[in-house]
mmCIF file of C-alpha atoms in Angstrom:
data_model
loop_
_atom_site.group_PDB
_atom_site.id
_atom_site.type_symbol
_atom_site.label_atom_id
_atom_site.label_comp_id
_atom_site.label_asym_id
_atom_site.label_seq_id
_atom_site.Cartn_x
_atom_site.Cartn_y
_atom_site.Cartn_z
ATOM 1 C CA UNK A 1 98.192 93.922 105.755
ATOM 2 C CA UNK A 2 95.323 95.797 107.399
ATOM 3 C CA UNK A 3 97.075 99.092 106.690
ATOM 4 C CA UNK A 4 97.371 98.212 103.004
ATOM 5 C CA UNK A 5 93.820 96.922 102.758
ATOM 6 C CA UNK A 6 92.008 99.764 104.464
ATOM 7 C CA UNK A 7 94.395 102.420 103.205
ATOM 8 C CA UNK A 8 92.808 102.077 99.788
ATOM 9 C CA UNK A 9 93.456 99.475 97.107
ATOM 10 C CA UNK A 10 92.367 101.369 94.012
ATOM 11 C CA UNK A 11 90.988 99.170 91.250
ATOM 12 C CA UNK A 12 88.914 96.083 92.130
ATOM 13 C CA UNK A 13 88.414 97.464 95.620
ATOM 14 C CA UNK A 14 85.221 95.498 96.353
ATOM 15 C CA UNK A 15 86.708 92.279 95.009
ATOM 16 C CA UNK A 16 89.570 92.701 97.446
ATOM 17 C CA UNK A 17 87.345 93.713 100.361
ATOM 18 C CA UNK A 18 84.977 90.751 99.930
ATOM 19 C CA UNK A 19 87.855 88.291 99.674
ATOM 20 C CA UNK A 20 89.600 89.811 102.701
ATOM 21 C CA UNK A 21 86.351 89.554 104.660
ATOM 22 C CA UNK A 22 86.138 85.833 103.827
ATOM 23 C CA UNK A 23 89.762 85.446 104.879
ATOM 24 C CA UNK A 24 89.401 87.123 108.288
ATOM 25 C CA UNK A 25 86.107 85.281 108.885
ATOM 26 C CA UNK A 26 87.309 81.753 108.117
ATOM 27 C CA UNK A 27 91.115 81.639 108.328
ATOM 28 C CA UNK A 28 91.258 80.422 111.936
ATOM 29 C CA UNK A 29 88.994 77.488 111.101
ATOM 30 C CA UNK A 30 91.890 75.660 109.417
ATOM 31 C CA UNK A 31 89.808 74.541 106.467
ATOM 32 C CA UNK A 32 91.386 72.420 103.759
ATOM 33 C CA UNK A 33 89.199 73.786 100.966
ATOM 34 C CA UNK A 34 89.521 77.518 101.441
ATOM 35 C CA UNK A 35 86.665 79.958 100.959
ATOM 36 C CA UNK A 36 89.050 82.757 100.049
ATOM 37 C CA UNK A 37 91.911 83.358 97.651
ATOM 38 C CA UNK A 38 95.306 84.600 98.878
ATOM 39 C CA UNK A 39 95.627 88.237 99.889
ATOM 40 C CA UNK A 40 99.333 88.210 99.116
ATOM 41 C CA UNK A 41 101.622 86.240 96.851
ATOM 42 C CA UNK A 42 105.334 85.794 96.173
ATOM 43 C CA UNK A 43 106.107 85.893 92.463
ATOM 44 C CA UNK A 44 109.543 84.990 91.156
ATOM 45 C CA UNK A 45 110.345 87.075 88.056
ATOM 46 C CA UNK A 46 113.476 85.065 87.352
ATOM 47 C CA UNK A 47 115.657 82.287 88.700
ATOM 48 C CA UNK A 48 118.648 83.961 87.051
ATOM 49 C CA UNK A 49 121.163 85.786 89.211
ATOM 50 C CA UNK A 50 124.506 87.491 88.748
ATOM 51 C CA UNK A 51 125.670 86.315 92.211
ATOM 52 C CA UNK A 52 126.494 82.801 93.422
ATOM 53 C CA UNK A 53 125.853 83.060 97.152
ATOM 54 C CA UNK A 54 127.244 80.231 99.234
ATOM 55 C CA UNK A 55 123.912 79.464 100.965
ATOM 56 C CA UNK A 56 121.789 79.654 97.808
ATOM 57 C CA UNK A 57 120.835 76.806 95.499
ATOM 58 C CA UNK A 58 121.458 79.057 92.466
ATOM 59 C CA UNK A 59 125.137 78.307 93.021
ATOM 60 C CA UNK A 60 124.509 74.630 92.188
ATOM 61 C CA UNK A 61 126.222 73.753 88.881
ATOM 62 C CA UNK A 62 123.017 72.299 87.432
ATOM 63 C CA UNK A 63 120.652 75.075 88.549
ATOM 64 C CA UNK A 64 118.586 76.321 85.618
ATOM 65 C CA UNK A 65 118.057 80.044 85.058
ATOM 66 C CA UNK A 66 114.604 80.925 83.678
ATOM 67 C CA UNK A 67 112.645 84.169 83.327
ATOM 68 C CA UNK A 68 108.911 84.531 83.836
ATOM 69 C CA UNK A 69 107.437 85.969 80.649
ATOM 70 C CA UNK A 70 105.110 88.947 80.821
ATOM 71 C CA UNK A 71 102.138 86.930 79.535
ATOM 72 C CA UNK A 72 102.413 84.475 82.426
ATOM 73 C CA UNK A 73 102.731 87.309 84.941
ATOM 74 C CA UNK A 74 99.603 88.964 83.568
ATOM 75 C CA UNK A 75 97.764 85.644 83.753
ATOM 76 C CA UNK A 76 98.632 85.379 87.436
ATOM 77 C CA UNK A 77 97.332 88.893 88.085
ATOM 78 C CA UNK A 78 94.243 88.510 85.895
ATOM 79 C CA UNK A 79 93.210 85.415 87.836
ATOM 80 C CA UNK A 80 93.886 87.076 91.185
ATOM 81 C CA UNK A 81 92.231 90.492 91.209
ATOM 82 C CA UNK A 82 91.659 89.977 94.945
ATOM 83 C CA UNK A 83 95.364 90.383 95.708
ATOM 84 C CA UNK A 84 96.343 93.192 98.062
ATOM 85 C CA UNK A 85 100.084 92.882 97.537
ATOM 86 C CA UNK A 86 102.743 90.861 95.773
ATOM 87 C CA UNK A 87 106.425 90.428 96.523
ATOM 88 C CA UNK A 88 108.733 90.042 93.545
ATOM 89 C CA UNK A 89 111.461 87.827 94.916
ATOM 90 C CA UNK A 90 113.004 84.405 94.675
ATOM 91 C CA UNK A 91 116.188 82.607 93.801
ATOM 92 C CA UNK A 92 117.064 85.164 91.157
ATOM 93 C CA UNK A 93 117.772 88.889 90.993
ATOM 94 C CA UNK A 94 114.557 90.672 89.840
ATOM 95 C CA UNK A 95 116.420 93.182 87.656
ATOM 96 C CA UNK A 96 117.635 90.316 85.473
ATOM 97 C CA UNK A 97 114.113 90.156 84.033
ATOM 98 C CA UNK A 98 113.754 92.919 81.432
ATOM 99 C CA UNK A 99 109.994 93.034 82.067
ATOM 100 C CA UNK A 100 110.319 93.914 85.768
ATOM 101 C CA UNK A 101 108.921 97.444 85.552
ATOM 102 C CA UNK A 102 106.153 96.358 83.187
ATOM 103 C CA UNK A 103 105.183 93.780 85.816
ATOM 104 C CA UNK A 104 105.144 96.421 88.529
ATOM 105 C CA UNK A 105 103.028 98.750 86.387
ATOM 106 C CA UNK A 106 100.530 96.007 85.526
ATOM 107 C CA UNK A 107 100.145 94.983 89.163
ATOM 108 C CA UNK A 108 99.636 98.603 90.207
ATOM 109 C CA UNK A 109 96.966 99.056 87.509
ATOM 110 C CA UNK A 110 95.048 96.267 89.231
ATOM 111 C CA UNK A 111 95.256 97.907 92.632
ATOM 112 C CA UNK A 112 98.031 95.648 93.893
ATOM 113 C CA UNK A 113 100.839 96.904 96.112
ATOM 114 C CA UNK A 114 104.292 95.741 94.960
ATOM 115 C CA UNK A 115 107.393 94.890 96.972
ATOM 116 C CA UNK A 116 110.673 93.494 95.711
ATOM 117 C CA UNK A 117 113.901 92.062 97.095
ATOM 118 C CA UNK A 118 117.182 92.758 95.293
ATOM 119 C CA UNK A 119 120.890 92.113 95.785
ATOM 120 C CA UNK A 120 121.466 95.793 94.988
ATOM 121 C CA UNK A 121 124.089 95.264 92.299
ATOM 122 C CA UNK A 122 121.960 96.531 89.397
ATOM 123 C CA UNK A 123 120.598 99.646 91.073
ATOM 124 C CA UNK A 124 122.208 101.971 88.571
ATOM 125 C CA UNK A 125 120.988 105.513 87.880
ATOM 126 C CA UNK A 126 118.615 104.346 85.145
ATOM 127 C CA UNK A 127 116.927 101.759 87.370
ATOM 128 C CA UNK A 128 116.735 104.184 90.293
ATOM 129 C CA UNK A 129 114.936 106.684 88.035
ATOM 130 C CA UNK A 130 112.528 103.941 86.966
ATOM 131 C CA UNK A 131 111.887 103.083 90.602
ATOM 132 C CA UNK A 132 111.014 106.707 91.363
ATOM 133 C CA UNK A 133 108.495 106.656 88.505
ATOM 134 C CA UNK A 134 106.920 103.412 89.737
ATOM 135 C CA UNK A 135 104.585 102.683 92.619
ATOM 136 C CA UNK A 136 106.582 100.382 94.899
ATOM 137 C CA UNK A 137 105.541 100.030 98.513
ATOM 138 C CA UNK A 138 108.666 98.278 99.790
ATOM 139 C CA UNK A 139 112.227 97.788 98.547
ATOM 140 C CA UNK A 140 114.535 95.319 100.303
ATOM 141 C CA UNK A 141 118.286 95.004 99.688
ATOM 142 C CA UNK A 142 120.349 92.073 100.967
ATOM 143 C CA UNK A 143 123.258 93.169 103.163
ATOM 144 C CA UNK A 144 125.106 90.078 104.401
ATOM 145 C CA UNK A 145 128.265 91.686 105.703
ATOM 146 C CA UNK A 146 129.731 94.934 106.984
ATOM 147 C CA UNK A 147 133.128 94.396 105.411
ATOM 148 C CA UNK A 148 134.268 93.623 101.885
ATOM 149 C CA UNK A 149 135.822 90.317 102.905
ATOM 150 C CA UNK A 150 132.768 88.952 104.717
ATOM 151 C CA UNK A 151 130.259 90.238 102.174
ATOM 152 C CA UNK A 152 132.076 88.962 99.080
ATOM 153 C CA UNK A 153 132.985 85.615 100.652
ATOM 154 C CA UNK A 154 129.278 84.948 101.197
ATOM 155 C CA UNK A 155 127.866 86.639 98.099
ATOM 156 C CA UNK A 156 130.224 85.244 95.479
ATOM 157 C CA UNK A 157 130.735 87.420 92.362
ATOM 158 C CA UNK A 158 129.508 90.484 94.247
ATOM 159 C CA UNK A 159 131.209 93.848 94.646
ATOM 160 C CA UNK A 160 130.732 95.153 98.178
ATOM 161 C CA UNK A 161 131.607 98.762 97.393
ATOM 162 C CA UNK A 162 129.221 98.862 94.423
ATOM 163 C CA UNK A 163 126.281 97.444 96.359
ATOM 164 C CA UNK A 164 126.782 99.893 99.231
ATOM 165 C CA UNK A 165 127.183 102.819 96.810
ATOM 166 C CA UNK A 166 123.995 101.822 94.975
ATOM 167 C CA UNK A 167 122.094 101.516 98.256
ATOM 168 C CA UNK A 168 123.270 104.982 99.314
ATOM 169 C CA UNK A 169 122.235 106.463 95.954
ATOM 170 C CA UNK A 170 118.778 104.932 96.227
ATOM 171 C CA UNK A 171 118.448 106.086 99.832
ATOM 172 C CA UNK A 172 119.369 109.634 98.827
ATOM 173 C CA UNK A 173 116.941 109.589 95.891
ATOM 174 C CA UNK A 174 114.108 108.350 98.119
ATOM 175 C CA UNK A 175 114.703 111.163 100.617
ATOM 176 C CA UNK A 176 115.198 113.938 98.079
ATOM 177 C CA UNK A 177 112.131 112.977 96.063
ATOM 178 C CA UNK A 178 110.051 112.218 99.168
ATOM 179 C CA UNK A 179 109.323 108.843 97.621
ATOM 180 C CA UNK A 180 106.806 106.942 99.737
ATOM 181 C CA UNK A 181 108.272 103.482 100.093
ATOM 182 C CA UNK A 182 109.633 101.372 102.912
ATOM 183 C CA UNK A 183 113.377 101.101 102.295
ATOM 184 C CA UNK A 184 114.688 98.044 104.089
ATOM 185 C CA UNK A 185 117.677 95.719 104.382
ATOM 186 C CA UNK A 186 117.794 92.017 105.123
ATOM 187 C CA UNK A 187 120.726 90.035 106.457
ATOM 188 C CA UNK A 188 120.833 86.227 106.281
ATOM 189 C CA UNK A 189 122.693 85.564 109.504
ATOM 190 C CA UNK A 190 125.163 82.672 109.455
ATOM 191 C CA UNK A 191 128.374 81.732 111.176
ATOM 192 C CA UNK A 192 130.443 83.651 108.616
ATOM 193 C CA UNK A 193 128.806 87.018 109.377
ATOM 194 C CA UNK A 194 127.425 86.602 112.904
ATOM 195 C CA UNK A 195 130.355 88.445 114.447
ATOM 196 C CA UNK A 196 129.485 91.489 112.320
ATOM 197 C CA UNK A 197 125.812 91.898 113.230
ATOM 198 C CA UNK A 198 126.507 95.073 115.235
ATOM 199 C CA UNK A 199 128.614 96.528 112.408
ATOM 200 C CA UNK A 200 125.962 95.507 109.866
ATOM 201 C CA UNK A 201 123.396 97.393 111.944
ATOM 202 C CA UNK A 202 125.584 100.504 112.000
ATOM 203 C CA UNK A 203 126.207 100.280 108.255
ATOM 204 C CA UNK A 204 122.515 99.928 107.410
ATOM 205 C CA UNK A 205 121.637 102.841 109.675
ATOM 206 C CA UNK A 206 124.334 104.945 108.003
ATOM 207 C CA UNK A 207 123.049 104.062 104.510
ATOM 208 C CA UNK A 208 119.593 105.266 105.465
ATOM 209 C CA UNK A 209 117.529 102.076 105.589
ATOM 210 C CA UNK A 210 114.325 102.413 107.572
ATOM 211 C CA UNK A 211 114.471 98.818 108.806
ATOM 212 C CA UNK A 212 116.969 95.978 109.052
ATOM 213 C CA UNK A 213 115.672 92.405 109.182
ATOM 214 C CA UNK A 214 117.918 89.681 110.580
ATOM 215 C CA UNK A 215 116.917 86.315 109.118
ATOM 216 C CA UNK A 216 118.271 83.917 111.755
ATOM 217 C CA UNK A 217 117.623 80.557 110.118
ATOM 218 C CA UNK A 218 118.881 79.281 106.792
ATOM 219 C CA UNK A 219 116.762 77.055 104.588
ATOM 220 C CA UNK A 220 117.858 73.997 102.667
ATOM 221 C CA UNK A 221 115.258 74.522 99.923
ATOM 222 C CA UNK A 222 113.751 71.150 100.786
ATOM 223 C CA UNK A 223 116.854 69.358 99.490
ATOM 224 C CA UNK A 224 118.947 67.027 101.600
ATOM 225 C CA UNK A 225 122.283 68.183 100.186
ATOM 226 C CA UNK A 226 121.487 71.856 100.825
ATOM 227 C CA UNK A 227 120.098 71.030 104.264
ATOM 228 C CA UNK A 228 123.512 69.619 105.140
ATOM 229 C CA UNK A 229 125.414 72.566 103.631
ATOM 230 C CA UNK A 230 123.359 75.237 105.395
ATOM 231 C CA UNK A 231 123.029 73.263 108.626
ATOM 232 C CA UNK A 232 126.767 73.759 109.068
ATOM 233 C CA UNK A 233 126.395 77.511 108.471
ATOM 234 C CA UNK A 234 123.436 77.952 110.819
ATOM 235 C CA UNK A 235 124.017 79.940 114.032
ATOM 236 C CA UNK A 236 121.578 77.869 116.148
ATOM 237 C CA UNK A 237 119.219 80.656 117.187
ATOM 238 C CA UNK A 238 117.741 78.435 119.918
ATOM 239 C CA UNK A 239 120.871 79.219 121.956
ATOM 240 C CA UNK A 240 119.809 81.682 124.672
ATOM 241 C CA UNK A 241 123.139 83.491 124.513
ATOM 242 C CA UNK A 242 122.607 84.225 120.821
ATOM 243 C CA UNK A 243 119.061 85.396 121.463
ATOM 244 C CA UNK A 244 120.271 87.714 124.221
ATOM 245 C CA UNK A 245 122.841 89.223 121.857
ATOM 246 C CA UNK A 246 120.110 90.078 119.353
ATOM 247 C CA UNK A 247 117.905 91.515 122.097
ATOM 248 C CA UNK A 248 120.757 93.743 123.220
ATOM 249 C CA UNK A 249 121.446 94.723 119.626
ATOM 250 C CA UNK A 250 117.833 95.746 119.051
ATOM 251 C CA UNK A 251 117.806 97.812 122.235
ATOM 252 C CA UNK A 252 121.086 99.595 121.548
ATOM 253 C CA UNK A 253 120.911 100.099 117.772
ATOM 254 C CA UNK A 254 117.235 100.798 117.057
ATOM 255 C CA UNK A 255 115.968 104.373 117.094
ATOM 256 C CA UNK A 256 113.047 106.440 115.823
ATOM 257 C CA UNK A 257 114.413 106.402 112.253
ATOM 258 C CA UNK A 258 115.906 102.920 112.169
ATOM 259 C CA UNK A 259 114.268 99.714 113.354
ATOM 260 C CA UNK A 260 115.881 96.299 113.806
ATOM 261 C CA UNK A 261 113.717 93.196 113.489
ATOM 262 C CA UNK A 262 114.733 89.605 114.162
ATOM 263 C CA UNK A 263 112.673 87.496 111.765
ATOM 264 C CA UNK A 264 111.126 84.667 113.755
ATOM 265 C CA UNK A 265 107.981 84.026 111.692
ATOM 266 C CA UNK A 266 109.503 80.972 110.031
ATOM 267 C CA UNK A 267 110.838 79.498 113.283
ATOM 268 C CA UNK A 268 108.060 76.956 113.485
ATOM 269 C CA UNK A 269 107.000 74.136 115.784
ATOM 270 C CA UNK A 270 104.028 71.799 116.180
ATOM 271 C CA UNK A 271 102.127 74.505 118.081
ATOM 272 C CA UNK A 272 103.140 77.293 115.718
ATOM 273 C CA UNK A 273 102.451 75.765 112.334
ATOM 274 C CA UNK A 274 103.303 76.958 108.850
ATOM 275 C CA UNK A 275 100.799 79.459 107.415
ATOM 276 C CA UNK A 276 102.051 79.565 103.819
ATOM 277 C CA UNK A 277 99.690 76.921 102.338
ATOM 278 C CA UNK A 278 96.738 78.821 103.778
ATOM 279 C CA UNK A 279 97.815 82.344 102.885
ATOM 280 C CA UNK A 280 100.715 83.005 100.577
ATOM 281 C CA UNK A 281 101.621 80.868 97.532
ATOM 282 C CA UNK A 282 104.897 81.176 95.685
ATOM 283 C CA UNK A 283 104.820 81.246 91.885
ATOM 284 C CA UNK A 284 107.898 80.516 89.806
ATOM 285 C CA UNK A 285 107.636 80.758 85.988
ATOM 286 C CA UNK A 286 104.012 79.632 86.336
ATOM 287 C CA UNK A 287 104.348 76.742 88.794
ATOM 288 C CA UNK A 288 102.607 77.051 92.174
ATOM 289 C CA UNK A 289 105.024 76.176 95.006
ATOM 290 C CA UNK A 290 104.200 76.048 98.742
ATOM 291 C CA UNK A 291 106.577 78.768 99.928
ATOM 292 C CA UNK A 292 109.782 80.756 99.514
ATOM 293 C CA UNK A 293 111.575 78.385 101.890
ATOM 294 C CA UNK A 294 111.380 75.693 99.200
ATOM 295 C CA UNK A 295 111.190 77.897 96.095
ATOM 296 C CA UNK A 296 111.855 75.017 93.714
ATOM 297 C CA UNK A 297 109.194 73.458 91.518
ATOM 298 C CA UNK A 298 111.245 70.262 91.288
ATOM 299 C CA UNK A 299 110.864 69.636 95.024
ATOM 300 C CA UNK A 300 107.094 70.079 95.046
ATOM 301 C CA UNK A 301 104.520 72.028 93.064
ATOM 302 C CA UNK A 302 100.746 71.970 92.828
ATOM 303 C CA UNK A 303 100.452 72.657 89.115
ATOM 304 C CA UNK A 304 101.023 75.373 86.539
ATOM 305 C CA UNK A 305 98.908 78.437 85.933
ATOM 306 C CA UNK A 306 99.797 78.004 82.269
ATOM 307 C CA UNK A 307 97.736 74.820 82.236
ATOM 308 C CA UNK A 308 95.092 75.308 84.935
ATOM 309 C CA UNK A 309 93.098 78.126 86.476
ATOM 310 C CA UNK A 310 94.617 79.333 89.737
ATOM 311 C CA UNK A 311 91.398 78.742 91.686
ATOM 312 C CA UNK A 312 91.348 75.062 90.694
ATOM 313 C CA UNK A 313 94.973 74.710 91.806
ATOM 314 C CA UNK A 314 94.409 76.630 95.068
ATOM 315 C CA UNK A 315 91.744 74.152 96.194
ATOM 316 C CA UNK A 316 93.020 71.072 94.380
ATOM 317 C CA UNK A 317 93.227 67.713 96.151
ATOM 318 C CA UNK A 318 97.022 68.002 96.232
ATOM 319 C CA UNK A 319 96.937 71.431 97.891
ATOM 320 C CA UNK A 320 94.296 70.290 100.369
ATOM 321 C CA UNK A 321 96.324 67.201 101.215
ATOM 322 C CA UNK A 322 99.363 69.415 101.850
ATOM 323 C CA UNK A 323 97.328 71.624 104.210
ATOM 324 C CA UNK A 324 96.075 68.538 106.039
ATOM 325 C CA UNK A 325 99.647 67.348 106.599
ATOM 326 C CA UNK A 326 100.569 70.741 108.046
ATOM 327 C CA UNK A 327 97.585 70.688 110.421
ATOM 328 C CA UNK A 328 98.376 67.122 111.533
ATOM 329 C CA UNK A 329 102.130 67.819 111.826
ATOM 330 C CA UNK A 330 102.662 64.984 109.390
ATOM 331 C CA UNK A 331 105.506 66.661 107.557
ATOM 332 C CA UNK A 332 107.363 65.611 104.460
ATOM 333 C CA UNK A 333 111.139 65.873 104.604
ATOM 334 C CA UNK A 334 111.160 69.092 102.582
ATOM 335 C CA UNK A 335 109.144 70.835 105.327
ATOM 336 C CA UNK A 336 111.004 69.560 108.375
ATOM 337 C CA UNK A 337 113.851 72.082 108.289
ATOM 338 C CA UNK A 338 111.476 74.859 109.394
ATOM 339 C CA UNK A 339 110.285 73.015 112.531
ATOM 340 C CA UNK A 340 112.230 73.031 115.772
ATOM 341 C CA UNK A 341 111.224 69.428 116.476
ATOM 342 C CA UNK A 342 113.516 68.409 113.616
ATOM 343 C CA UNK A 343 116.318 70.928 114.144
ATOM 344 C CA UNK A 344 118.046 69.515 117.209
ATOM 345 C CA UNK A 345 121.601 70.739 117.389
ATOM 346 C CA UNK A 346 124.398 68.450 118.487
#
């Protein structure tokens, strides 16, 4: 974040600097009514996806696919000129939204760095060319298996060979055009792919990713039924033997051109509390949601930017009450899955 901020933010530079100053000055005070606006934000361009992954709520029969319209996206940006970066991600595949590159361009014009997470299936030549013409600071592709069988059994309706081919094409284009972006992979580790983590590392290194992130805890999206489904898939990262395997993997597979990271930021406890309500909201088709670990407006939301100004939502009584519960470790059920105190394994 500091690198992005002080590396130059283009338009609205002083707006961003003043807000960032307020953030660094007051963040540790754990205020309920914040004196700053978020520096970063997750924005979901669409809930629609061409995959039906086994650990994702999009695969629910009644899940509704919706696109964020360009007007709503611009409203979010217009009310948040202080933003340093946004991540275009969520339940859906960003390329499903036909306005994706217009969104990226509009964010860039306001001095905002853009990242996005994709399943890689729609990275055809046309979209790769559009990427090279856009200003994108970070591209992340989900790689949940090193073999066709494992990958396609997790990411239903996917084509393993196509995703890997697309990733290789994008990697080659980035290198040949000296495109300045972080090209990264993420793997949602679960029992069905845990035995392939070494092979996944080798594959991602071969493709040309700069970094591979292992997400070692599945979310239940704040829903009891999905908590139960993904609880059974979870590898139980608290097991010291599993942790040692990842440590060994990082030591043996990382090098100067390829870095392996085990994502532990969302492995929370009462002493390491959630930071999302103080730093990074999640916006889906206009609704403000606490975080990407819930990512569903029907579980909880603080209001819609289509109906209220973002600032009034950001410091609303409902948002402040949510922050107070986090500080007091008085968690609602939809937050408990992230805390080790509630994740005891049998």
